[in-house]
mmCIF file of C-alpha atoms and ligand atoms in Angstrom:
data_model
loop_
_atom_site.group_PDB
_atom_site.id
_atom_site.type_symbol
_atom_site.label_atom_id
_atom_site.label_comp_id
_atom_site.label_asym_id
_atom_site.label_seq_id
_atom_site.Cartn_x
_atom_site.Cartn_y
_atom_site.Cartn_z
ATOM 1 C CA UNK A 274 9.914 -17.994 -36.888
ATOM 2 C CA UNK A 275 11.934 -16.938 -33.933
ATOM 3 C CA UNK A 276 9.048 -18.285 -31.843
ATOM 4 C CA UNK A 277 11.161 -18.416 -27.611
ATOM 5 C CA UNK A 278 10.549 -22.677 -26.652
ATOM 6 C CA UNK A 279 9.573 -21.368 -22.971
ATOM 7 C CA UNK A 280 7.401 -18.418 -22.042
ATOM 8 C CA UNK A 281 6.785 -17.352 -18.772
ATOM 9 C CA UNK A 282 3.211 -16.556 -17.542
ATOM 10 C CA UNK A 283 2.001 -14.197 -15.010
ATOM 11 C CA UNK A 284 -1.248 -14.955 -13.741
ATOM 12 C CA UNK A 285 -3.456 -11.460 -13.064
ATOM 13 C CA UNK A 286 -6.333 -12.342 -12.230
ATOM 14 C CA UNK A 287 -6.221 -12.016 -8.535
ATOM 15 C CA UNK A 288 -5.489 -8.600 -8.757
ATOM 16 C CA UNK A 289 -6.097 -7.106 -11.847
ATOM 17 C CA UNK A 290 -9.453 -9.525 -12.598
ATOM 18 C CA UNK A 291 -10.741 -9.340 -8.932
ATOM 19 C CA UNK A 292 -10.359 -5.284 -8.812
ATOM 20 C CA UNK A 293 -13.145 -4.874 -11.550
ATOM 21 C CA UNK A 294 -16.007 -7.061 -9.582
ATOM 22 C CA UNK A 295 -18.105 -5.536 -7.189
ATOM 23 C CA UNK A 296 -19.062 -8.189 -4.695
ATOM 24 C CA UNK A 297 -16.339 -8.679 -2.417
ATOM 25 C CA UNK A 298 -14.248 -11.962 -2.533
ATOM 26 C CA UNK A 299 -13.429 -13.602 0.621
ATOM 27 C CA UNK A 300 -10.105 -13.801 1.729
ATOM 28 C CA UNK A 301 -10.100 -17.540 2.058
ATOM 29 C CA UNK A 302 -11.258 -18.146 -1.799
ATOM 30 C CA UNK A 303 -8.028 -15.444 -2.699
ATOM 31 C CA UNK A 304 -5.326 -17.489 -0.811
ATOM 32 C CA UNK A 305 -7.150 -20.397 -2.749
ATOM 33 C CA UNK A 306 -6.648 -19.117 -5.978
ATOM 34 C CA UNK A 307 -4.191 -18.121 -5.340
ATOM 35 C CA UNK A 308 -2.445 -21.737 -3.795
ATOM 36 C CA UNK A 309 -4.298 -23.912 -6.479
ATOM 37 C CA UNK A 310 -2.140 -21.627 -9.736
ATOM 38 C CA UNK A 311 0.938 -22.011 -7.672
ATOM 39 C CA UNK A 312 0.097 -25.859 -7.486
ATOM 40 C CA UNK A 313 -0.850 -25.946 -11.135
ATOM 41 C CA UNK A 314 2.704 -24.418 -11.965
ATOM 42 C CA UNK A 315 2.056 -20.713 -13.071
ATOM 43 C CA UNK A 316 5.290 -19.401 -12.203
ATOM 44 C CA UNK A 317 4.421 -15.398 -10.907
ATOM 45 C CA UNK A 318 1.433 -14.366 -9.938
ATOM 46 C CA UNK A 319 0.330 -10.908 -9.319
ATOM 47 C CA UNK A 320 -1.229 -11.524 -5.889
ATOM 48 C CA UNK A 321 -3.099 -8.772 -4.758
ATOM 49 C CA UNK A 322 -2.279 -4.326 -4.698
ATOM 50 C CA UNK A 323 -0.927 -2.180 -2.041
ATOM 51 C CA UNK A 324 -3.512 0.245 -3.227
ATOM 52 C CA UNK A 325 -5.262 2.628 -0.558
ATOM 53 C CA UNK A 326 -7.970 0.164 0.608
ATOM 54 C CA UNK A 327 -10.622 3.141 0.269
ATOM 55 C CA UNK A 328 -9.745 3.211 -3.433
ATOM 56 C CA UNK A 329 -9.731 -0.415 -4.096
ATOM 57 C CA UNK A 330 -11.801 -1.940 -1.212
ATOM 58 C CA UNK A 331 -12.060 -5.555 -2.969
ATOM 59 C CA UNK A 332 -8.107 -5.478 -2.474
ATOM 60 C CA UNK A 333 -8.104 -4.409 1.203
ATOM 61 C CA UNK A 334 -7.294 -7.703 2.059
ATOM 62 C CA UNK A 335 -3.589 -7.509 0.921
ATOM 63 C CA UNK A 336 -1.884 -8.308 3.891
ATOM 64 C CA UNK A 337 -4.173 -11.217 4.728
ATOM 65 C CA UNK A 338 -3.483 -12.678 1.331
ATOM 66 C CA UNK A 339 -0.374 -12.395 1.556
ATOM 67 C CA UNK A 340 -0.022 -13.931 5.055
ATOM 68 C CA UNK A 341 -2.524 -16.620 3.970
ATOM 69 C CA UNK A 342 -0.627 -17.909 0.752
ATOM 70 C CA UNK A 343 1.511 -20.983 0.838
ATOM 71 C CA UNK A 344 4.893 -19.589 -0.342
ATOM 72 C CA UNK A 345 6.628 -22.597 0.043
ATOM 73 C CA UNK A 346 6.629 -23.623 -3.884
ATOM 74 C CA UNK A 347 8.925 -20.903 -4.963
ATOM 75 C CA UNK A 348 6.167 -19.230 -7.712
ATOM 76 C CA UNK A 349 6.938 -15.489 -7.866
ATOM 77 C CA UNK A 350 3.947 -13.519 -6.123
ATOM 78 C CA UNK A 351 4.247 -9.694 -7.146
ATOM 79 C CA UNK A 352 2.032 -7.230 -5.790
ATOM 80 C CA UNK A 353 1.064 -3.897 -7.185
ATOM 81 C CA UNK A 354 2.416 -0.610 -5.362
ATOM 82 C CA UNK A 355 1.487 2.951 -6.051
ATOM 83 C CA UNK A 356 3.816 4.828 -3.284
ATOM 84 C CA UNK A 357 6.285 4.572 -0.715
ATOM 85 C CA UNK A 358 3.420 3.865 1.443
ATOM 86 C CA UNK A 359 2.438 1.140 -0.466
ATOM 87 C CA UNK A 360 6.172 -0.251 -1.126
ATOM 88 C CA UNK A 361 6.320 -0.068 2.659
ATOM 89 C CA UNK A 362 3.314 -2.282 3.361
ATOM 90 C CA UNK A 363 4.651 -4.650 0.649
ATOM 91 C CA UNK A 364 8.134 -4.958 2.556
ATOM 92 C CA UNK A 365 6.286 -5.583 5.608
ATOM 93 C CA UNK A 366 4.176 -8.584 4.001
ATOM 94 C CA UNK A 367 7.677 -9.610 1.992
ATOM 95 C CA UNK A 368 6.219 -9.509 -1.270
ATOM 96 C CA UNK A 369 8.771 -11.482 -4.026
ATOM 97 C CA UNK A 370 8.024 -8.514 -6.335
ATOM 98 C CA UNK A 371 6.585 -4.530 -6.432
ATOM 99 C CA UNK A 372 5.399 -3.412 -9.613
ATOM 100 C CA UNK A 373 4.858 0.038 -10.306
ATOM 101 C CA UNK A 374 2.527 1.636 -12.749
ATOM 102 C CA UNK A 375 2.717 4.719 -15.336
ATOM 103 C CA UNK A 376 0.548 5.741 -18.109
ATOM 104 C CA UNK A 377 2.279 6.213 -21.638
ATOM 105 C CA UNK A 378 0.076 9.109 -22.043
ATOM 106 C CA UNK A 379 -0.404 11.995 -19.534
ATOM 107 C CA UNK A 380 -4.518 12.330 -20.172
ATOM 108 C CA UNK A 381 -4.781 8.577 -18.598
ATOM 109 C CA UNK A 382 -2.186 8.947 -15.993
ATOM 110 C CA UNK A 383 -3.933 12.202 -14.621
ATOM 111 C CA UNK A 384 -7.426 10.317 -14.909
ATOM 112 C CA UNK A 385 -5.514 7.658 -13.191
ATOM 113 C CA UNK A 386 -3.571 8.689 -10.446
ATOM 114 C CA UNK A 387 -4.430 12.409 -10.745
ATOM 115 C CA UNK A 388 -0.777 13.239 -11.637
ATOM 116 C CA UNK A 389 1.616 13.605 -14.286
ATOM 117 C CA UNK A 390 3.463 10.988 -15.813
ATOM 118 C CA UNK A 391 6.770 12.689 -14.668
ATOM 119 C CA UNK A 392 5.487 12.682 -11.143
ATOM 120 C CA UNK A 393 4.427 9.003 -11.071
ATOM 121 C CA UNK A 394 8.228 8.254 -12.381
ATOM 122 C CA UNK A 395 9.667 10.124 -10.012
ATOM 123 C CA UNK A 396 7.640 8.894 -6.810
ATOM 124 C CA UNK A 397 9.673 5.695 -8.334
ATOM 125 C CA UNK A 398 12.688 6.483 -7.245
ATOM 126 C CA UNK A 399 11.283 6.085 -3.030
ATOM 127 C CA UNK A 400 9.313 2.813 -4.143
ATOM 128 C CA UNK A 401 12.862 1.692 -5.517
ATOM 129 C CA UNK A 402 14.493 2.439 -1.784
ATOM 130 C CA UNK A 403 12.297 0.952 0.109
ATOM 131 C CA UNK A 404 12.206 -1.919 -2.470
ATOM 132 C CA UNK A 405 16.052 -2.299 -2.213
ATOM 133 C CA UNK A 406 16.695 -1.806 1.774
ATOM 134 C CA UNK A 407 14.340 -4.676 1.858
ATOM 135 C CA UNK A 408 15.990 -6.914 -1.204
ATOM 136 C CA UNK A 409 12.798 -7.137 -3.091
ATOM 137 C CA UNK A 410 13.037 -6.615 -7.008
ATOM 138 C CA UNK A 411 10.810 -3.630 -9.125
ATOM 139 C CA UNK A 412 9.270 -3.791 -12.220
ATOM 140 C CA UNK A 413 7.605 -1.694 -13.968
ATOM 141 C CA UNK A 414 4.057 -1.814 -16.011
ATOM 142 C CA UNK A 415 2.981 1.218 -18.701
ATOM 143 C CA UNK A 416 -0.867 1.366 -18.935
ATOM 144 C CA UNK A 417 -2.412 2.507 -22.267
ATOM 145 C CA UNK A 418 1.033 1.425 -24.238
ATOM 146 C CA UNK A 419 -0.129 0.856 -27.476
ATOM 147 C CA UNK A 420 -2.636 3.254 -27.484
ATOM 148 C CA UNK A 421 -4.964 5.953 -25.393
ATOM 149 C CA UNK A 422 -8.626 5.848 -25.141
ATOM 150 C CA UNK A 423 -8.414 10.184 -24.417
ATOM 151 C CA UNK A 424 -5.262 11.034 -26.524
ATOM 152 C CA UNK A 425 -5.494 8.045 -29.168
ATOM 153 C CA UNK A 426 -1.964 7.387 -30.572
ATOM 154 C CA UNK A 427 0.722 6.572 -28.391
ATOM 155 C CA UNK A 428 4.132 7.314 -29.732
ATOM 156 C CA UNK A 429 6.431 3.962 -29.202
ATOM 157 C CA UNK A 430 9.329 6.385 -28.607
ATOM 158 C CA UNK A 431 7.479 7.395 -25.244
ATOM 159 C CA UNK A 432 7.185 3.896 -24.404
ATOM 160 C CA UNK A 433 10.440 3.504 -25.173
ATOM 161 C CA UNK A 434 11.641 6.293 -22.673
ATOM 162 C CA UNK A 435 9.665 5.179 -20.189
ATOM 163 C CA UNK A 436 11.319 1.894 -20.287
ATOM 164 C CA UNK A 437 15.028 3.425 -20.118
ATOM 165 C CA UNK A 438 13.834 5.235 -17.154
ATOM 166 C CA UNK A 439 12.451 1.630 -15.190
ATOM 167 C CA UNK A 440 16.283 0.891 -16.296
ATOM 168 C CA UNK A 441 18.092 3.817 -14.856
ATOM 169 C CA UNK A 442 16.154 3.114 -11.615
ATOM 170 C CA UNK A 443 17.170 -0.737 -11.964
ATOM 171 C CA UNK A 444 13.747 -2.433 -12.132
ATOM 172 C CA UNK A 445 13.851 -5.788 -13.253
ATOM 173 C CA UNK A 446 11.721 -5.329 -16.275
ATOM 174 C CA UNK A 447 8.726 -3.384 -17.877
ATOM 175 C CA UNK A 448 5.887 -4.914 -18.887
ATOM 176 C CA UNK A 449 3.339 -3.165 -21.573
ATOM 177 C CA UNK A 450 -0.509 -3.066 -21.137
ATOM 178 C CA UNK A 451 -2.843 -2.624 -23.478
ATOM 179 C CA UNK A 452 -4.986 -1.180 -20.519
ATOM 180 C CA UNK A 453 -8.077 -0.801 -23.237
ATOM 181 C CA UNK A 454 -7.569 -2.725 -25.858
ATOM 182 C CA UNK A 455 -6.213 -0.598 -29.146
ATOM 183 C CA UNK A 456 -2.792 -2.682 -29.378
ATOM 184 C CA UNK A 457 -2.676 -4.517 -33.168
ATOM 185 C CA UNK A 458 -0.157 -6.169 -34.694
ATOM 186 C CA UNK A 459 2.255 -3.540 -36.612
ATOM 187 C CA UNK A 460 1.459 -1.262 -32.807
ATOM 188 C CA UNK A 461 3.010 -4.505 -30.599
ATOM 189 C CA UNK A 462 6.076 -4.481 -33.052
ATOM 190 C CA UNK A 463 6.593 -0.676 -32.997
ATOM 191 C CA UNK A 464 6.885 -0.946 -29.102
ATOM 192 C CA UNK A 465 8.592 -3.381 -28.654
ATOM 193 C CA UNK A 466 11.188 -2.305 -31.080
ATOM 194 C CA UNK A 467 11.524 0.891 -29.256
ATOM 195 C CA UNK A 468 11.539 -0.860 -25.925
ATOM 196 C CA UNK A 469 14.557 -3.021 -26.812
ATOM 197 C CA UNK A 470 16.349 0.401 -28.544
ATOM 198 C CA UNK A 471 15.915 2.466 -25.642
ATOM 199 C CA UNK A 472 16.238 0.050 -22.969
ATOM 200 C CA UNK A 473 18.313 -3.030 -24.301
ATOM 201 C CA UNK A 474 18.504 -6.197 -22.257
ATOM 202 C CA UNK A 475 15.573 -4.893 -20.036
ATOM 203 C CA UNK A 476 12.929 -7.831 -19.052
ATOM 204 C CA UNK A 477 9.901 -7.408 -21.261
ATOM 205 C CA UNK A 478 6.242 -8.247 -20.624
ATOM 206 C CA UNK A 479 3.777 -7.964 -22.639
ATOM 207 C CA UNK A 480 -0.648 -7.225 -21.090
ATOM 208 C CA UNK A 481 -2.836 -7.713 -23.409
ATOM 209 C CA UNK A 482 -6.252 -6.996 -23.636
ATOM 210 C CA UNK A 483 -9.180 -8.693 -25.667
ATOM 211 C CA UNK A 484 -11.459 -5.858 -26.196
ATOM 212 C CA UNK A 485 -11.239 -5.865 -29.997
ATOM 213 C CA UNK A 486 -11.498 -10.032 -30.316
ATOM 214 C CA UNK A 487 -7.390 -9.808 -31.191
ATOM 215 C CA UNK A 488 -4.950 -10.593 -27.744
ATOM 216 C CA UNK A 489 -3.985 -13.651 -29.000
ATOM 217 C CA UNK A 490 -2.919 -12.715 -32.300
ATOM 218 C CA UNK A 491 -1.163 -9.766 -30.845
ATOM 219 C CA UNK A 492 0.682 -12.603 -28.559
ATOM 220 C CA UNK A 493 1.552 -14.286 -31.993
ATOM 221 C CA UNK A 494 3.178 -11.247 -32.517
ATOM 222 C CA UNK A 495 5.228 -10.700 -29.305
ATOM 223 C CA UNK A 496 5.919 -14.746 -30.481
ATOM 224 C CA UNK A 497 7.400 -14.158 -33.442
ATOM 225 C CA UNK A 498 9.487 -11.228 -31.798
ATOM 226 C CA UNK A 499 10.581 -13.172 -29.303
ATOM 227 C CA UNK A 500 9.186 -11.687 -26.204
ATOM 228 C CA UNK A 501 8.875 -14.778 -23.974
ATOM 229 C CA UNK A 502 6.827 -12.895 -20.862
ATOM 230 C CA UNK A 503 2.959 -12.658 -21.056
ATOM 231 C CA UNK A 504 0.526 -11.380 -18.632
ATOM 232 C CA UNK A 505 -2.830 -12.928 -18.447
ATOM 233 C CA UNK A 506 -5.575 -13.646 -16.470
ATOM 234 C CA UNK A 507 -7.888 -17.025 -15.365
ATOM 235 C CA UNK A 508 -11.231 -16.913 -17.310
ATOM 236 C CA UNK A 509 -10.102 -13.618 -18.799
ATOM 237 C CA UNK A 510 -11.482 -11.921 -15.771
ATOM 238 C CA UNK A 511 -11.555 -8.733 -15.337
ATOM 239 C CA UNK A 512 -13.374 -5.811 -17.542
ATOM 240 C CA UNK A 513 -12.660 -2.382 -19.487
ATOM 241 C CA UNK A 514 -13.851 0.571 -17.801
ATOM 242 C CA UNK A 515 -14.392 2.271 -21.129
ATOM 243 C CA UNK A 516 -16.097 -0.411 -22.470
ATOM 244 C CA UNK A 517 -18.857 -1.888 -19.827
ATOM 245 C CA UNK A 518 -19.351 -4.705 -21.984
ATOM 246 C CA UNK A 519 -16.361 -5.576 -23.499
ATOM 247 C CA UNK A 520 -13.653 -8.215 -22.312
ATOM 248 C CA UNK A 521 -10.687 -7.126 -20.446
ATOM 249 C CA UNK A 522 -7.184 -9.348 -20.228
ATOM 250 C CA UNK A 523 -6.419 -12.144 -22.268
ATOM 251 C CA UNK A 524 -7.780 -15.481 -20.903
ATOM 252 C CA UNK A 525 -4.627 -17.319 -19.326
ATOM 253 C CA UNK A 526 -6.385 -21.108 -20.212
ATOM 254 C CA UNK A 527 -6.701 -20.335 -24.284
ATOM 255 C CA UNK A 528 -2.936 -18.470 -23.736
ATOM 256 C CA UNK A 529 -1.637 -21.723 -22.260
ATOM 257 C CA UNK A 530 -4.028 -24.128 -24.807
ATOM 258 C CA UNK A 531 -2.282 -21.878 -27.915
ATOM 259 C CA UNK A 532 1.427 -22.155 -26.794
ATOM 260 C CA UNK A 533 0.838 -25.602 -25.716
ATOM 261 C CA UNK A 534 -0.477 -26.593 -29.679
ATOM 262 C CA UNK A 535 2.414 -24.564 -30.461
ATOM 263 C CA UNK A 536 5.075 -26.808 -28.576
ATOM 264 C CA UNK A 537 6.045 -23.937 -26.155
ATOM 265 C CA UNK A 538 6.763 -24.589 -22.851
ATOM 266 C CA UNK A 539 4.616 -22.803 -20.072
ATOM 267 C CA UNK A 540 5.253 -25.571 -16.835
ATOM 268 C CA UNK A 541 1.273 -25.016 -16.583
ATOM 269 C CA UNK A 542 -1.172 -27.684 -15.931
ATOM 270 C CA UNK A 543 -4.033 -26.734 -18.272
ATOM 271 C CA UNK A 544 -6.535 -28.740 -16.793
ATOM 272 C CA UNK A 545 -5.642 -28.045 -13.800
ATOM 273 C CA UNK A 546 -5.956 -24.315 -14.765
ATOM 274 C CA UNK A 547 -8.962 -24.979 -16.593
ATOM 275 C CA UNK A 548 -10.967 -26.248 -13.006
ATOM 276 C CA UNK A 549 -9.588 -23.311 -11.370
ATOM 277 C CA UNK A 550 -10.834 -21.046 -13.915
ATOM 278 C CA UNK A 551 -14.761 -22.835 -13.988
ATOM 279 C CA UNK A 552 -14.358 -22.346 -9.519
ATOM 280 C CA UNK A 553 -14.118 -18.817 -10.111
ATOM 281 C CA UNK A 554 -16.422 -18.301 -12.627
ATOM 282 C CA UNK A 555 -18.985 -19.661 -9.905
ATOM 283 C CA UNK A 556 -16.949 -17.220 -7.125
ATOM 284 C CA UNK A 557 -17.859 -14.124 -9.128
ATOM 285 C CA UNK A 558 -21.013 -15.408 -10.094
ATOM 286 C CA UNK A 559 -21.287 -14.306 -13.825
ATOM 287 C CA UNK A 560 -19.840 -16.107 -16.952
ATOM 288 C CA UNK A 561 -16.235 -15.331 -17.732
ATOM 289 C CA UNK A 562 -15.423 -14.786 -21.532
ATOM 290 C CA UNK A 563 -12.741 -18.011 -21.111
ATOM 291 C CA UNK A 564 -13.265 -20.510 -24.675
ATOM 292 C CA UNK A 565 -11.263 -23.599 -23.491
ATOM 293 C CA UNK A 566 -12.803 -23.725 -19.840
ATOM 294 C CA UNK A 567 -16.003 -24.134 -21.782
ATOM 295 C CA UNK A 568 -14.430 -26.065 -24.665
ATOM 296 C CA UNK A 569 -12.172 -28.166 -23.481
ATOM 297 C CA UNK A 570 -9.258 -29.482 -25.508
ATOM 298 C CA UNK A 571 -8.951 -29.841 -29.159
ATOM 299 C CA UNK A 572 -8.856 -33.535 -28.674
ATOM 300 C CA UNK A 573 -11.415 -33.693 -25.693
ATOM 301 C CA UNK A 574 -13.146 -36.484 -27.403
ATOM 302 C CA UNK A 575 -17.268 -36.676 -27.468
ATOM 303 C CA UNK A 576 -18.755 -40.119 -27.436
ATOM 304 C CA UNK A 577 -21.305 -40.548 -30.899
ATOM 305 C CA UNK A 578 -24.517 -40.949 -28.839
ATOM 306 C CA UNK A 579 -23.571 -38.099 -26.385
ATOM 307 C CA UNK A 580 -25.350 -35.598 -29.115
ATOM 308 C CA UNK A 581 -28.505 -35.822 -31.551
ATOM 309 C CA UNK A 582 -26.997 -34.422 -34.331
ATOM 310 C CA UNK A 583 -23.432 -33.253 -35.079
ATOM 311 C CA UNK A 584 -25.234 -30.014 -36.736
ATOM 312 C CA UNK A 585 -23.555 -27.882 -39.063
HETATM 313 MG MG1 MG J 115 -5.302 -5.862 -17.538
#
């Protein structure tokens, strides 16, 4: 297998986890978080959104968080940004990263952002200006890449043009989400086929959702392609909308356990990751689908009298 030896991880919960709870977070436990992954090596982070505040009030807090932060370890912290107003208030807080967002499909990115797709691309191009007077790098994420919960098949070929465009406008990469959860196997290695024909030597990340019990064996996929960028978050916070009860991202502890029994390189502490996850699981205040925070390691040994029976 062409399996990469390092892959790098970008934590999401503090952005794309916290956005879908209610309660608001305070500030302090954000910079927290956020300053305990950086300590326990995860190399990018996606901090926090430029988002209007009314539209995501548990992210209001952006340029607190940002201010808060320790940035003195060097871990990437990217930040979402939906307009030049956004990209502006990013600049301002001197973000390491903007990442912009665009459906694959135009049902979802009207539902969305009220817009179509072409208009989201080309509100891009100020995002990109303001990005570059200020020296910050762009990437780019496509939402419902591998499939639409209104439209249902996405064609890779628009997921590939999408990705040529983030290249013509000289992002540093596009990263595809499987916003609700319909990517599979053969549908990871369609797109990212057409990602690396239509946009060759373009940075590639790869969201994944549980929903359907199968983001890690779509990572296995991405693996065995070669794609050596994941997105994740702690716990596997955060939920579907179109699915109340369902799982959102991929848990970033059992990503990290898996590559780890697989000899790949993350620079992640995994117990380390592992307490940070169980700290916000008590933050939130609901149980977080995460296995290994509740598992442990594989060889996390038990003591004989520490149960009555080893049943089953
Ligand atoms: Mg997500």
């Amino acid at each position: 297998m062409n399996h990469p030896q390092h892959v790098q991880i970008t934590e999401v919960g503090p952005r794309d986890g916290f956005q879908a709870e209610r309660s608001f977070i305070p500030t302090a436990r954000k910079i927290e978080f956020i300053d305990r992954l950086v300590e326990a090596g995860v190399p990018r982070i996606e901090a926090t959104s430029f988002v209007s505040p009314r539209a995501v009030p548990q992210l209001a807090d952006a340029e607190e968080v940002m201010r808060g932060v320790d940035r003195s370890r060097g871990a990437v912290l990217a930040a979402l940004v939906p307009n030049k107003r956004g990209a502006l208030r990013a600049a301002e807080a001197a973000v390491d990263e903007m990442v912009v967002f665009v459906s694959a499909s135009e049902s979802h990115n009207r539902k969305n952002v009220n817009r179509p797709t072409e208009a989201s691309i080309a509100g891009f191009e100020e995002v990109a200006r303001v990005a570059g007077e200020a020296g910050i790098p762009v990437s780019g994420a496509i939402s419902v890449a591998f499939g639409c919960p209104f439209e249902g098949e996405v064609a890779p070929m628009r997921v590939g043009e999408i990705a040529h465009r983030f290249q013509q406008l000289g992002f540093a990469g596009a990263s595809l989400g499987d916003t609700t959860g319909m990517a599979t196997p053969p549908l990871v290695a369609a797109a990212v086929a057409a990602v690396r024909e239509a946009a060759p030597g373009l940075g590639l990340s790869l969201h994944f959702h549980n929903t359907r019990g199968i983001g890690l064996a779509n990572v296995m996929t991405g693996l065995g392609l070669g794609v050596d960028r994941y997105e994740s978050s702690f716990g596997g916070i955060g939920g579907c909308p179109f699915a109340p009860k369902a799982t959102g991202n991929i848990c970033t502890e059992d990503l990290v356990y898996l590559l780890a029994e697989m000899g790949i390189d993350t620079g992640i502490d995994l117990r380390k990751l592992s307490g940070i996850a169980c700290d916000v699981e008590v933050a939130v205040g609901h149980a977080l689908p995460g296995q290994i925070m509740k598992a442990g390691l594989r060889l996390d040994l038990h003591p004989m009298d520490s149960v009555r029976v080893a049943q089953g």
